[in-house]
Amino acid sequence: MSGRLALGRVSTVDALTAALRTRILDGELTPGERLRELELAEAYGVARHSLRAALRALAAEGLVVVEPNRGASVASLGPADIGPLFELRTALELEAARLALERHGGRLPKAVHDAVRLLAAVCEQPNPPWSAVVEAHDHVHGALVAAAGSPRIERAYAALAGELRLAVIGLRPSWSLARMAEHHERLLADLEREGPAPLRLHLEEGRASLLPGP
Protein backbone atom coordinates (compact mmCIF):
# COMPACT_ATOMS: atom_id res chain seq x y z
CA MET A 1 0.00 0.00 0.00
CA SER A 2 1.45 3.37 -0.97
CA GLY A 3 0.59 6.91 -0.06
CA ARG A 4 -0.42 8.45 3.22
CA LEU A 5 -3.62 7.47 4.97
CA ALA A 6 -5.69 10.41 6.15
CA LEU A 7 -7.14 10.48 9.65
CA GLY A 8 -10.63 11.87 10.02
CA ARG A 9 -10.90 15.11 11.92
CA VAL A 10 -13.30 15.57 14.77
CA SER A 11 -16.09 17.85 13.60
CA THR A 12 -17.09 20.99 15.47
CA VAL A 13 -20.39 19.36 16.37
CA ASP A 14 -18.71 16.20 17.70
CA ALA A 15 -16.20 18.21 19.73
CA LEU A 16 -18.94 20.42 21.15
CA THR A 17 -21.11 17.42 21.96
CA ALA A 18 -18.22 15.80 23.83
CA ALA A 19 -17.45 18.98 25.76
CA LEU A 20 -21.05 19.48 26.86
CA ARG A 21 -21.44 15.79 27.69
CA THR A 22 -18.42 15.95 29.99
CA ARG A 23 -19.77 19.02 31.76
CA ILE A 24 -23.10 17.28 32.33
CA LEU A 25 -21.51 14.07 33.61
CA ASP A 26 -19.17 16.06 35.86
CA GLY A 27 -22.18 17.85 37.33
CA GLU A 28 -20.97 21.27 36.17
CA LEU A 29 -24.21 21.59 34.21
CA THR A 30 -26.85 20.47 36.67
CA PRO A 31 -30.13 18.58 36.10
CA GLY A 32 -32.84 20.94 34.95
CA GLU A 33 -30.41 23.75 34.09
CA ARG A 34 -31.32 25.75 30.99
CA LEU A 35 -28.83 25.54 28.13
CA ARG A 36 -29.04 28.96 26.52
CA GLU A 37 -28.02 28.84 22.89
CA LEU A 38 -26.61 32.33 22.59
CA GLU A 39 -24.49 32.08 25.73
CA LEU A 40 -23.08 28.67 24.83
CA ALA A 41 -22.45 29.57 21.20
CA GLU A 42 -20.51 32.67 22.28
CA ALA A 43 -18.62 30.78 25.00
CA TYR A 44 -17.43 28.10 22.60
CA GLY A 45 -17.07 30.36 19.59
CA VAL A 46 -19.36 28.28 17.37
CA ALA A 47 -22.32 28.98 15.13
CA ARG A 48 -25.73 28.46 16.67
CA HIS A 49 -26.61 25.77 14.13
CA SER A 50 -23.59 23.76 15.35
CA LEU A 51 -24.72 24.18 18.94
CA ARG A 52 -28.26 23.06 18.06
CA ALA A 53 -26.85 19.96 16.37
CA ALA A 54 -24.81 19.15 19.48
CA LEU A 55 -27.87 19.60 21.70
CA ARG A 56 -29.88 17.29 19.44
CA ALA A 57 -27.14 14.67 19.72
CA LEU A 58 -27.19 14.93 23.52
CA ALA A 59 -31.00 14.73 23.49
CA ALA A 60 -30.71 11.48 21.54
CA GLU A 61 -28.43 10.20 24.33
CA GLY A 62 -31.00 11.17 26.96
CA LEU A 63 -28.79 13.78 28.62
CA VAL A 64 -30.60 16.86 27.30
CA VAL A 65 -34.27 17.70 26.84
CA VAL A 66 -35.20 19.95 23.90
CA GLU A 67 -38.70 21.42 24.05
CA PRO A 68 -40.40 23.45 21.31
CA ASN A 69 -40.49 27.16 22.13
CA ARG A 70 -38.69 26.54 25.42
CA GLY A 71 -35.22 25.53 24.31
CA ALA A 72 -32.93 22.96 25.84
CA SER A 73 -32.13 21.96 29.40
CA VAL A 74 -30.13 19.26 31.13
CA ALA A 75 -32.28 16.17 31.64
CA SER A 76 -33.25 15.36 35.19
CA LEU A 77 -34.21 12.19 37.02
CA GLY A 78 -36.84 12.82 39.66
CA PRO A 79 -37.94 10.53 42.50
CA ALA A 80 -40.99 9.43 40.48
CA ASP A 81 -38.68 8.27 37.67
CA ILE A 82 -36.27 6.25 39.77
CA GLY A 83 -38.56 3.39 40.83
CA PRO A 84 -39.81 2.51 37.33
CA LEU A 85 -36.31 2.94 35.86
CA PHE A 86 -34.76 0.55 38.35
CA GLU A 87 -37.59 -1.96 37.94
CA LEU A 88 -36.80 -2.23 34.24
CA ARG A 89 -33.05 -2.05 34.77
CA THR A 90 -33.19 -4.84 37.34
CA ALA A 91 -35.27 -7.08 35.08
CA LEU A 92 -32.85 -6.63 32.16
CA GLU A 93 -29.63 -6.92 34.14
CA LEU A 94 -30.75 -9.93 36.19
CA GLU A 95 -31.70 -11.85 33.06
CA ALA A 96 -28.49 -10.77 31.36
CA ALA A 97 -26.44 -11.94 34.35
CA ARG A 98 -28.28 -15.27 34.42
CA LEU A 99 -27.63 -15.88 30.74
CA ALA A 100 -24.02 -14.72 30.97
CA LEU A 101 -23.24 -17.10 33.81
CA GLU A 102 -25.12 -19.95 32.17
CA ARG A 103 -23.37 -19.48 28.83
CA HIS A 104 -19.89 -19.09 30.32
CA GLY A 105 -19.86 -22.01 32.73
CA GLY A 106 -20.61 -20.02 35.89
CA ARG A 107 -17.90 -17.45 35.20
CA LEU A 108 -18.14 -14.01 33.66
CA PRO A 109 -15.98 -13.33 30.61
CA LYS A 110 -12.75 -11.38 30.61
CA ALA A 111 -14.45 -8.22 29.31
CA VAL A 112 -16.47 -7.94 32.53
CA HIS A 113 -13.42 -8.50 34.74
CA ASP A 114 -11.47 -5.93 32.73
CA ALA A 115 -14.27 -3.40 33.09
CA VAL A 116 -14.33 -3.83 36.88
CA ARG A 117 -10.55 -3.41 37.02
CA LEU A 118 -10.83 -0.24 34.95
CA LEU A 119 -13.45 1.19 37.29
CA ALA A 120 -11.22 0.42 40.28
CA ALA A 121 -8.26 2.09 38.55
CA VAL A 122 -10.30 5.22 37.83
CA CYS A 123 -11.54 5.36 41.42
CA GLU A 124 -7.99 5.00 42.76
CA GLN A 125 -6.90 8.20 41.02
CA PRO A 126 -6.74 11.36 43.13
CA ASN A 127 -9.88 13.37 42.41
CA PRO A 128 -10.79 11.88 39.03
CA PRO A 129 -13.46 13.75 37.06
CA TRP A 130 -16.84 12.26 37.83
CA SER A 131 -17.43 11.90 34.09
CA ALA A 132 -14.63 9.31 34.05
CA VAL A 133 -16.32 7.44 36.91
CA VAL A 134 -19.66 7.53 35.06
CA GLU A 135 -18.07 6.18 31.88
CA ALA A 136 -16.22 3.41 33.72
CA HIS A 137 -19.32 2.46 35.70
CA ASP A 138 -21.38 2.29 32.51
CA HIS A 139 -18.71 0.08 30.99
CA VAL A 140 -19.03 -2.44 33.85
CA HIS A 141 -22.78 -2.84 33.57
CA GLY A 142 -22.69 -2.66 29.77
CA ALA A 143 -20.11 -5.45 29.67
CA LEU A 144 -22.26 -7.55 31.98
CA VAL A 145 -25.28 -7.11 29.72
CA ALA A 146 -23.22 -7.79 26.59
CA ALA A 147 -21.90 -11.01 28.15
CA ALA A 148 -25.42 -12.47 27.89
CA GLY A 149 -25.03 -12.62 24.12
CA SER A 150 -28.59 -11.36 23.62
CA PRO A 151 -28.89 -8.52 21.08
CA ARG A 152 -32.49 -7.87 22.14
CA ILE A 153 -31.54 -7.38 25.78
CA GLU A 154 -28.65 -5.15 24.72
CA ARG A 155 -30.94 -2.98 22.60
CA ALA A 156 -33.49 -2.65 25.39
CA TYR A 157 -30.73 -1.79 27.86
CA ALA A 158 -29.18 0.77 25.50
CA ALA A 159 -32.48 2.66 25.50
CA LEU A 160 -31.94 3.37 29.22
CA ALA A 161 -28.40 4.71 28.78
CA GLY A 162 -29.13 8.39 29.34
CA GLU A 163 -31.23 7.86 32.46
CA LEU A 164 -28.68 5.42 33.88
CA ARG A 165 -25.94 8.01 33.46
CA LEU A 166 -28.11 10.55 35.24
CA ALA A 167 -28.53 8.03 38.05
CA VAL A 168 -24.77 7.68 38.49
CA ILE A 169 -24.43 11.46 38.54
CA GLY A 170 -26.97 11.44 41.36
CA LEU A 171 -24.87 8.97 43.37
CA ARG A 172 -21.96 11.37 43.66
CA PRO A 173 -22.98 12.97 46.99
CA SER A 174 -23.43 9.63 48.76
CA TRP A 175 -21.04 7.20 47.03
CA SER A 176 -17.34 7.68 47.64
CA LEU A 177 -14.82 6.49 45.07
CA ALA A 178 -13.78 3.69 47.42
CA ARG A 179 -17.38 2.57 47.82
CA MET A 180 -17.94 2.62 44.04
CA ALA A 181 -14.90 0.42 43.39
CA GLU A 182 -15.46 -1.95 46.31
CA HIS A 183 -19.13 -2.53 45.50
CA HIS A 184 -18.40 -3.60 41.95
CA GLU A 185 -15.43 -5.77 42.86
CA ARG A 186 -17.59 -7.53 45.45
CA LEU A 187 -20.47 -7.81 43.00
CA LEU A 188 -18.27 -9.59 40.47
CA ALA A 189 -17.10 -12.12 43.06
CA ASP A 190 -20.61 -12.64 44.42
CA LEU A 191 -22.10 -13.21 40.96
CA GLU A 192 -19.62 -15.95 40.19
CA ARG A 193 -20.07 -17.54 43.61
CA GLU A 194 -23.82 -17.22 44.13
CA GLY A 195 -25.42 -16.54 40.75
CA PRO A 196 -27.52 -13.49 39.74
CA ALA A 197 -29.20 -12.83 43.12
CA PRO A 198 -26.53 -10.44 44.51
CA LEU A 199 -27.11 -8.15 41.54
CA ARG A 200 -30.62 -7.38 42.78
CA LEU A 201 -29.23 -6.23 46.14
CA HIS A 202 -26.53 -4.17 44.40
CA LEU A 203 -29.08 -2.33 42.27
CA GLU A 204 -31.46 -1.88 45.19
CA GLU A 205 -28.73 -0.14 47.18
CA GLY A 206 -28.11 2.21 44.27
CA ARG A 207 -31.82 2.93 43.91
CA ALA A 208 -32.20 3.65 47.63
CA SER A 209 -29.25 6.06 47.52
CA LEU A 210 -31.04 8.16 44.89
CA LEU A 211 -34.25 8.58 46.85
CA PRO A 212 -34.76 11.24 49.53
CA GLY A 213 -34.53 10.00 53.09
CA PRO A 214 -37.57 9.56 55.33
Rosetta silent file (secondary structure, phi, psi, omega in degrees, C-alpha in Angstrom):
SEQUENCE: MSGRLALGRVSTVDALTAALRTRILDGELTPGERLRELELAEAYGVARHSLRAALRALAAEGLVVVEPNRGASVASLGPADIGPLFELRTALELEAARLALERHGGRLPKAVHDAVRLLAAVCEQPNPPWSAVVEAHDHVHGALVAAAGSPRIERAYAALAGELRLAVIGLRPSWSLARMAEHHERLLADLEREGPAPLRLHLEEGRASLLPGP
SCORE:     score description
SCORE:     0.000 S_00000001
   1 L     0.000  130.588 -178.878    0.000    0.000    0.000 S_00000001
   2 L  -116.659  164.883  179.781    1.449    3.367   -0.968 S_00000001
   3 L    87.646  168.388 -177.963    0.587    6.910   -0.060 S_00000001
   4 L   -97.413  134.620  177.418   -0.419    8.454    3.224 S_00000001
   5 L   -85.929  131.910 -178.956   -3.624    7.471    4.967 S_00000001
   6 L   -87.450  137.534  174.274   -5.685   10.413    6.146 S_00000001
   7 L   -93.334  137.153  178.393   -7.136   10.477    9.647 S_00000001
   8 L   -68.047  142.465  177.520  -10.627   11.866   10.017 S_00000001
   9 L   -90.836  148.154  176.415  -10.905   15.109   11.919 S_00000001
  10 L   -73.958  127.580 -178.284  -13.300   15.572   14.769 S_00000001
  11 L   -72.755  161.844  176.854  -16.086   17.855   13.595 S_00000001
  12 H   -57.461  -42.012 -178.647  -17.086   20.994   15.469 S_00000001
  13 H   -64.962  -44.087 -179.808  -20.390   19.359   16.375 S_00000001
  14 H   -63.469  -42.956 -179.887  -18.710   16.202   17.701 S_00000001
  15 H   -64.787  -40.646  179.361  -16.203   18.210   19.735 S_00000001
  16 H   -67.734  -41.858  176.778  -18.940   20.423   21.152 S_00000001
  17 H   -58.424  -45.761 -179.683  -21.115   17.416   21.961 S_00000001
  18 H   -63.565  -41.275 -179.211  -18.220   15.796   23.829 S_00000001
  19 H   -64.937  -44.185  179.623  -17.450   18.985   25.758 S_00000001
  20 H   -69.263  -37.727  177.768  -21.046   19.479   26.864 S_00000001
  21 H   -59.491  -45.171 -179.980  -21.439   15.794   27.687 S_00000001
  22 H   -61.535  -41.988  179.775  -18.421   15.949   29.986 S_00000001
  23 H   -64.839  -35.193  177.638  -19.767   19.025   31.756 S_00000001
  24 H   -69.299  -47.173 -177.577  -23.101   17.279   32.332 S_00000001
  25 H   -67.903  -29.039  176.767  -21.507   14.069   33.608 S_00000001
  26 L   -77.822  -11.146 -178.772  -19.173   16.057   35.857 S_00000001
  27 L    84.531    6.252  177.806  -22.181   17.850   37.332 S_00000001
  28 L   -68.621  -39.303  170.603  -20.975   21.268   36.173 S_00000001
  29 L  -100.505  115.844 -167.938  -24.214   21.591   34.210 S_00000001
  30 L   -91.779  156.675  178.947  -26.848   20.472   36.673 S_00000001
  31 L   -53.813  131.392 -179.976  -30.128   18.579   36.100 S_00000001
  32 L    87.559  -10.778 -177.539  -32.837   20.944   34.949 S_00000001
  33 L   -67.959  135.340  177.756  -30.406   23.753   34.092 S_00000001
  34 E   -70.615  139.380  177.942  -31.316   25.747   30.993 S_00000001
  35 E  -109.560   94.860 -173.528  -28.827   25.544   28.131 S_00000001
  36 L   -80.476  122.139 -172.946  -29.039   28.957   26.516 S_00000001
  37 H   -58.717  -49.110 -174.856  -28.022   28.843   22.895 S_00000001
  38 H   -62.032  -45.091 -178.795  -26.610   32.334   22.586 S_00000001
  39 H   -62.895  -45.483 -177.656  -24.492   32.080   25.731 S_00000001
  40 H   -69.406  -40.361  179.517  -23.082   28.668   24.828 S_00000001
  41 H   -62.079  -41.365  178.868  -22.447   29.574   21.199 S_00000001
  42 H   -69.264  -39.962 -178.250  -20.506   32.666   22.279 S_00000001
  43 H   -63.714  -38.819 -178.471  -18.620   30.781   25.001 S_00000001
  44 H   -95.265   -6.260  179.365  -17.426   28.096   22.602 S_00000001
  45 L    66.507   42.315 -178.664  -17.068   30.362   19.587 S_00000001
  46 L  -125.014  161.981  175.788  -19.356   28.282   17.375 S_00000001
  47 L   -72.228  152.319 -177.334  -22.317   28.985   15.132 S_00000001
  48 H   -65.593  -29.554  178.693  -25.734   28.460   16.671 S_00000001
  49 H   -68.131  -31.037  175.680  -26.610   25.773   14.128 S_00000001
  50 H   -68.522  -40.741  178.437  -23.586   23.765   15.348 S_00000001
  51 H   -63.544  -43.319 -179.995  -24.723   24.181   18.943 S_00000001
  52 H   -61.446  -38.911  179.090  -28.257   23.062   18.060 S_00000001
  53 H   -64.600  -39.890  177.958  -26.852   19.958   16.365 S_00000001
  54 H   -65.085  -40.904  179.002  -24.808   19.150   19.480 S_00000001
  55 H   -65.815  -36.624  176.862  -27.866   19.602   21.698 S_00000001
  56 H   -65.186  -38.990  178.620  -29.883   17.294   19.443 S_00000001
  57 H   -63.577  -41.744  179.213  -27.142   14.669   19.722 S_00000001
  58 H   -70.200  -31.532  175.158  -27.195   14.931   23.524 S_00000001
  59 H   -65.382  -38.566  178.066  -30.998   14.731   23.486 S_00000001
  60 H   -65.021  -27.179  177.523  -30.710   11.476   21.540 S_00000001
  61 H   -82.891  -10.385 -179.169  -28.426   10.205   24.331 S_00000001
  62 L    86.782   11.359 -178.621  -30.999   11.169   26.961 S_00000001
  63 L   -96.577  -16.492 -178.602  -28.794   13.781   28.625 S_00000001
  64 E  -131.970  147.006  174.794  -30.605   16.857   27.303 S_00000001
  65 E  -113.658  125.887  177.437  -34.275   17.704   26.836 S_00000001
  66 E  -113.565  119.639 -177.692  -35.199   19.949   23.904 S_00000001
  67 E  -115.525  135.885  177.770  -38.702   21.419   24.054 S_00000001
  68 L   -57.059  133.162  177.543  -40.403   23.452   21.306 S_00000001
  69 L    67.644    1.068  179.217  -40.488   27.157   22.128 S_00000001
  70 L  -122.346  -13.315  178.352  -38.692   26.536   25.421 S_00000001
  71 E    84.943 -159.818 -173.240  -35.223   25.534   24.312 S_00000001
  72 E  -111.085  152.633  174.425  -32.926   22.961   25.841 S_00000001
  73 E  -148.558  160.279  176.252  -32.132   21.960   29.404 S_00000001
  74 E   -68.396  133.228  179.466  -30.127   19.257   31.130 S_00000001
  75 L   -63.580  150.692  179.457  -32.277   16.170   31.642 S_00000001
  76 L  -129.403  156.501 -179.232  -33.253   15.358   35.194 S_00000001
  77 L  -123.361  103.011 -177.248  -34.208   12.194   37.016 S_00000001
  78 L   -87.067  168.850  179.286  -36.840   12.816   39.662 S_00000001
  79 H   -54.562  -35.215 -179.429  -37.943   10.533   42.505 S_00000001
  80 H   -70.518  -19.588 -179.926  -40.987    9.431   40.481 S_00000001
  81 H   -85.973  -27.311 -168.331  -38.685    8.266   37.672 S_00000001
  82 H   -67.728  -45.058 -179.197  -36.265    6.246   39.772 S_00000001
  83 H   -58.194  -56.252  179.470  -38.563    3.393   40.831 S_00000001
  84 H   -60.487  -37.139  178.843  -39.810    2.507   37.326 S_00000001
  85 H   -61.910  -46.196 -176.999  -36.312    2.943   35.858 S_00000001
  86 H   -74.157  -26.362  173.122  -34.764    0.550   38.349 S_00000001
  87 H   -61.335  -47.664 -179.732  -37.594   -1.958   37.935 S_00000001
  88 H   -69.899  -42.959  178.747  -36.799   -2.233   34.237 S_00000001
  89 H   -58.552  -45.150 -178.750  -33.054   -2.052   34.766 S_00000001
  90 H   -62.373  -43.962  179.980  -33.189   -4.836   37.339 S_00000001
  91 H   -59.882  -44.810 -178.036  -35.268   -7.076   35.078 S_00000001
  92 H   -69.944  -44.868 -176.602  -32.853   -6.628   32.162 S_00000001
  93 H   -71.170  -37.691  178.409  -29.634   -6.921   34.140 S_00000001
  94 H   -63.036  -43.633  178.651  -30.750   -9.929   36.186 S_00000001
  95 H   -67.438  -39.091  177.406  -31.704  -11.850   33.064 S_00000001
  96 H   -61.949  -43.745  179.701  -28.493  -10.772   31.357 S_00000001
  97 H   -63.910  -41.262  178.767  -26.441  -11.941   34.347 S_00000001
  98 H   -60.404  -47.354 -179.511  -28.276  -15.270   34.422 S_00000001
  99 H   -65.631  -41.228 -178.833  -27.629  -15.877   30.737 S_00000001
 100 H   -61.328  -45.632  179.996  -24.017  -14.717   30.966 S_00000001
 101 H   -67.206  -40.794  179.991  -23.237  -17.096   33.812 S_00000001
 102 H   -62.741  -41.586 -174.235  -25.121  -19.950   32.175 S_00000001
 103 H   -84.403   -8.932  179.406  -23.366  -19.484   28.833 S_00000001
 104 L  -122.599   28.729  173.215  -19.886  -19.089   30.317 S_00000001
 105 L    64.436   33.971  177.441  -19.863  -22.011   32.734 S_00000001
 106 L    85.500   -1.562  176.818  -20.614  -20.016   35.892 S_00000001
 107 L  -114.220  157.419  174.016  -17.897  -17.453   35.201 S_00000001
 108 L   -97.590  144.462 -174.365  -18.140  -14.008   33.659 S_00000001
 109 L   -67.098  166.718 -175.925  -15.985  -13.331   30.605 S_00000001
 110 H   -55.312  -35.822 -177.858  -12.748  -11.376   30.614 S_00000001
 111 H   -59.381  -35.632  179.420  -14.451   -8.221   29.313 S_00000001
 112 H   -71.603  -44.205  178.234  -16.473   -7.937   32.530 S_00000001
 113 H   -61.360  -42.096  178.837  -13.421   -8.503   34.738 S_00000001
 114 H   -62.590  -39.493 -179.490  -11.467   -5.926   32.727 S_00000001
 115 H   -65.273  -39.633  178.136  -14.275   -3.399   33.093 S_00000001
 116 H   -66.559  -40.368  177.311  -14.331   -3.830   36.882 S_00000001
 117 H   -63.952  -37.773  178.003  -10.548   -3.410   37.024 S_00000001
 118 H   -64.572  -43.326  178.123  -10.827   -0.239   34.948 S_00000001
 119 H   -60.416  -43.705  178.778  -13.454    1.191   37.289 S_00000001
 120 H   -61.852  -40.222 -179.734  -11.225    0.419   40.277 S_00000001
 121 H   -65.509  -40.295  177.375   -8.261    2.095   38.546 S_00000001
 122 H   -63.237  -44.395 -177.014  -10.304    5.223   37.830 S_00000001
 123 H   -69.636  -21.583  178.334  -11.538    5.361   41.420 S_00000001
 124 H   -79.393  -14.468  179.714   -7.986    5.003   42.759 S_00000001
 125 L   -69.491  149.570  175.643   -6.895    8.203   41.020 S_00000001
 126 L   -73.304  116.193  176.946   -6.738   11.365   43.130 S_00000001
 127 L    52.657   56.962  176.835   -9.879   13.368   42.408 S_00000001
 128 L   -68.284  151.274  174.430  -10.789   11.876   39.026 S_00000001
 129 L   -61.456  140.288 -177.936  -13.456   13.754   37.055 S_00000001
 130 H   -63.360  -26.501  176.432  -16.843   12.262   37.829 S_00000001
 131 H   -59.495  -36.146  178.089  -17.427   11.904   34.093 S_00000001
 132 H   -67.868  -36.712  177.246  -14.626    9.311   34.055 S_00000001
 133 H   -66.004  -43.762  179.276  -16.322    7.442   36.913 S_00000001
 134 H   -59.184  -46.848 -177.866  -19.656    7.528   35.061 S_00000001
 135 H   -63.447  -43.559 -179.156  -18.071    6.175   31.878 S_00000001
 136 H   -67.320  -39.145  177.236  -16.216    3.406   33.725 S_00000001
 137 H   -63.208  -44.837  177.926  -19.321    2.464   35.705 S_00000001
 138 H   -59.341  -37.488 -178.403  -21.380    2.295   32.510 S_00000001
 139 H   -64.494  -37.865  178.310  -18.712    0.078   30.990 S_00000001
 140 H   -61.599  -54.446 -176.112  -19.029   -2.440   33.848 S_00000001
 141 H   -70.769  -32.542  175.379  -22.779   -2.842   33.566 S_00000001
 142 H   -65.129  -39.354  178.231  -22.687   -2.664   29.773 S_00000001
 143 H   -66.389  -37.089  177.856  -20.105   -5.448   29.673 S_00000001
 144 H   -63.631  -44.764  179.152  -22.264   -7.553   31.977 S_00000001
 145 H   -65.898  -41.820 -179.725  -25.285   -7.105   29.718 S_00000001
 146 H   -64.030  -30.562 -178.261  -23.224   -7.792   26.588 S_00000001
 147 L   -64.452  -17.764  178.583  -21.905  -11.005   28.147 S_00000001
 148 L   -69.880  -22.363 -178.460  -25.417  -12.466   27.895 S_00000001
 149 L    68.138   31.288 -179.707  -25.030  -12.618   24.120 S_00000001
 150 L  -118.526  100.782  179.622  -28.587  -11.356   23.621 S_00000001
 151 H   -56.842  -33.823 -179.813  -28.888   -8.517   21.079 S_00000001
 152 H   -67.339  -42.219  177.038  -32.485   -7.871   22.135 S_00000001
 153 H   -64.999  -41.152  178.392  -31.545   -7.376   25.781 S_00000001
 154 H   -59.901  -42.900 -179.911  -28.646   -5.149   24.716 S_00000001
 155 H   -65.799  -42.545  179.018  -30.940   -2.979   22.602 S_00000001
 156 H   -63.895  -39.423 -179.744  -33.485   -2.647   25.393 S_00000001
 157 H   -68.735  -38.897  179.736  -30.730   -1.786   27.860 S_00000001
 158 H   -60.474  -30.040  179.976  -29.184    0.768   25.504 S_00000001
 159 L   -66.711  -17.469 -179.813  -32.484    2.658   25.504 S_00000001
 160 L   -94.948    0.430 -168.211  -31.935    3.367   29.220 S_00000001
 161 H   -54.545  -46.906 -177.453  -28.400    4.714   28.781 S_00000001
 162 H   -62.712  -46.939 -179.313  -29.134    8.395   29.337 S_00000001
 163 H   -65.305  -36.146  179.380  -31.226    7.861   32.459 S_00000001
 164 H   -67.026  -35.962  175.439  -28.680    5.418   33.876 S_00000001
 165 H   -65.637  -40.679  176.828  -25.943    8.006   33.458 S_00000001
 166 H   -61.188  -36.159  179.099  -28.106   10.553   35.238 S_00000001
 167 H   -64.062  -41.783 -179.946  -28.532    8.029   38.050 S_00000001
 168 H   -68.321  -35.115  173.797  -24.772    7.675   38.492 S_00000001
 169 H   -58.948  -40.680 -179.198  -24.430   11.459   38.544 S_00000001
 170 H   -68.670  -18.174  179.205  -26.972   11.438   41.360 S_00000001
 171 H   -78.495  -15.207 -171.108  -24.867    8.971   43.370 S_00000001
 172 L   -54.521  -42.130 -178.068  -21.962   11.368   43.657 S_00000001
 173 L   -66.501  -26.261 -172.350  -22.975   12.969   46.988 S_00000001
 174 L  -112.432  -13.058 -178.987  -23.427    9.630   48.760 S_00000001
 175 L  -111.299  114.129  175.328  -21.038    7.195   47.035 S_00000001
 176 L   -73.593  165.364  176.942  -17.335    7.679   47.643 S_00000001
 177 H   -61.728  -40.365  179.558  -14.824    6.492   45.072 S_00000001
 178 H   -63.255  -41.174  179.070  -13.780    3.688   47.424 S_00000001
 179 H   -65.130  -41.708  179.644  -17.376    2.575   47.816 S_00000001
 180 H   -59.625  -47.255 -178.920  -17.936    2.619   44.045 S_00000001
 181 H   -67.165  -47.351 -175.574  -14.895    0.421   43.393 S_00000001
 182 H   -63.679  -40.065 -178.588  -15.459   -1.952   46.306 S_00000001
 183 H   -61.397  -40.596 -176.666  -19.132   -2.528   45.501 S_00000001
 184 H   -79.485  -31.576  173.698  -18.403   -3.599   41.949 S_00000001
 185 H   -65.568  -42.603  178.838  -15.432   -5.766   42.861 S_00000001
 186 H   -67.924  -37.977  178.414  -17.585   -7.529   45.449 S_00000001
 187 H   -59.117  -44.912 -179.465  -20.468   -7.810   42.996 S_00000001
 188 H   -59.272  -46.459  179.333  -18.267   -9.593   40.470 S_00000001
 189 H   -64.700  -42.116 -178.640  -17.100  -12.118   43.058 S_00000001
 190 H   -66.307  -38.137  179.035  -20.613  -12.645   44.421 S_00000001
 191 H   -61.930  -42.022 -177.973  -22.098  -13.210   40.959 S_00000001
 192 H   -76.153  -20.945  179.781  -19.618  -15.954   40.187 S_00000001
 193 H   -91.992  -37.142 -170.721  -20.067  -17.540   43.610 S_00000001
 194 H  -116.356  -11.695 -174.720  -23.825  -17.217   44.134 S_00000001
 195 L    95.073 -166.547 -171.317  -25.423  -16.540   40.751 S_00000001
 196 L   -68.401  -19.927 -171.603  -27.518  -13.489   39.741 S_00000001
 197 H   -52.414  -42.642 -178.727  -29.201  -12.829   43.120 S_00000001
 198 H   -60.306  -23.010  179.483  -26.530  -10.441   44.512 S_00000001
 199 H   -65.051  -35.981  178.252  -27.106   -8.146   41.545 S_00000001
 200 H   -61.441  -43.072  179.382  -30.617   -7.377   42.780 S_00000001
 201 H   -66.359  -38.572  178.413  -29.228   -6.227   46.138 S_00000001
 202 H   -60.513  -47.829 -179.009  -26.534   -4.173   44.403 S_00000001
 203 H   -69.567  -34.551  179.034  -29.075   -2.333   42.270 S_00000001
 204 H   -64.872  -37.639  178.494  -31.458   -1.878   45.187 S_00000001
 205 H   -65.486  -39.897  176.727  -28.732   -0.136   47.180 S_00000001
 206 H   -64.104  -43.548  178.862  -28.107    2.214   44.274 S_00000001
 207 H   -60.618  -45.523 -178.915  -31.821    2.928   43.909 S_00000001
 208 H   -62.206  -34.570 -178.501  -32.198    3.655   47.634 S_00000001
 209 H   -68.475  -21.593 -178.029  -29.253    6.063   47.524 S_00000001
 210 H   -89.104  -12.936 -177.519  -31.039    8.161   44.890 S_00000001
 211 L   -94.125  146.263  178.739  -34.246    8.580   46.852 S_00000001
 212 L   -63.787  148.203  179.771  -34.761   11.236   49.533 S_00000001
 213 L   -68.344  168.865 -179.526  -34.534   10.004   53.087 S_00000001
 214 L   -65.306    0.000    0.000  -37.573    9.563   55.328 S_00000001
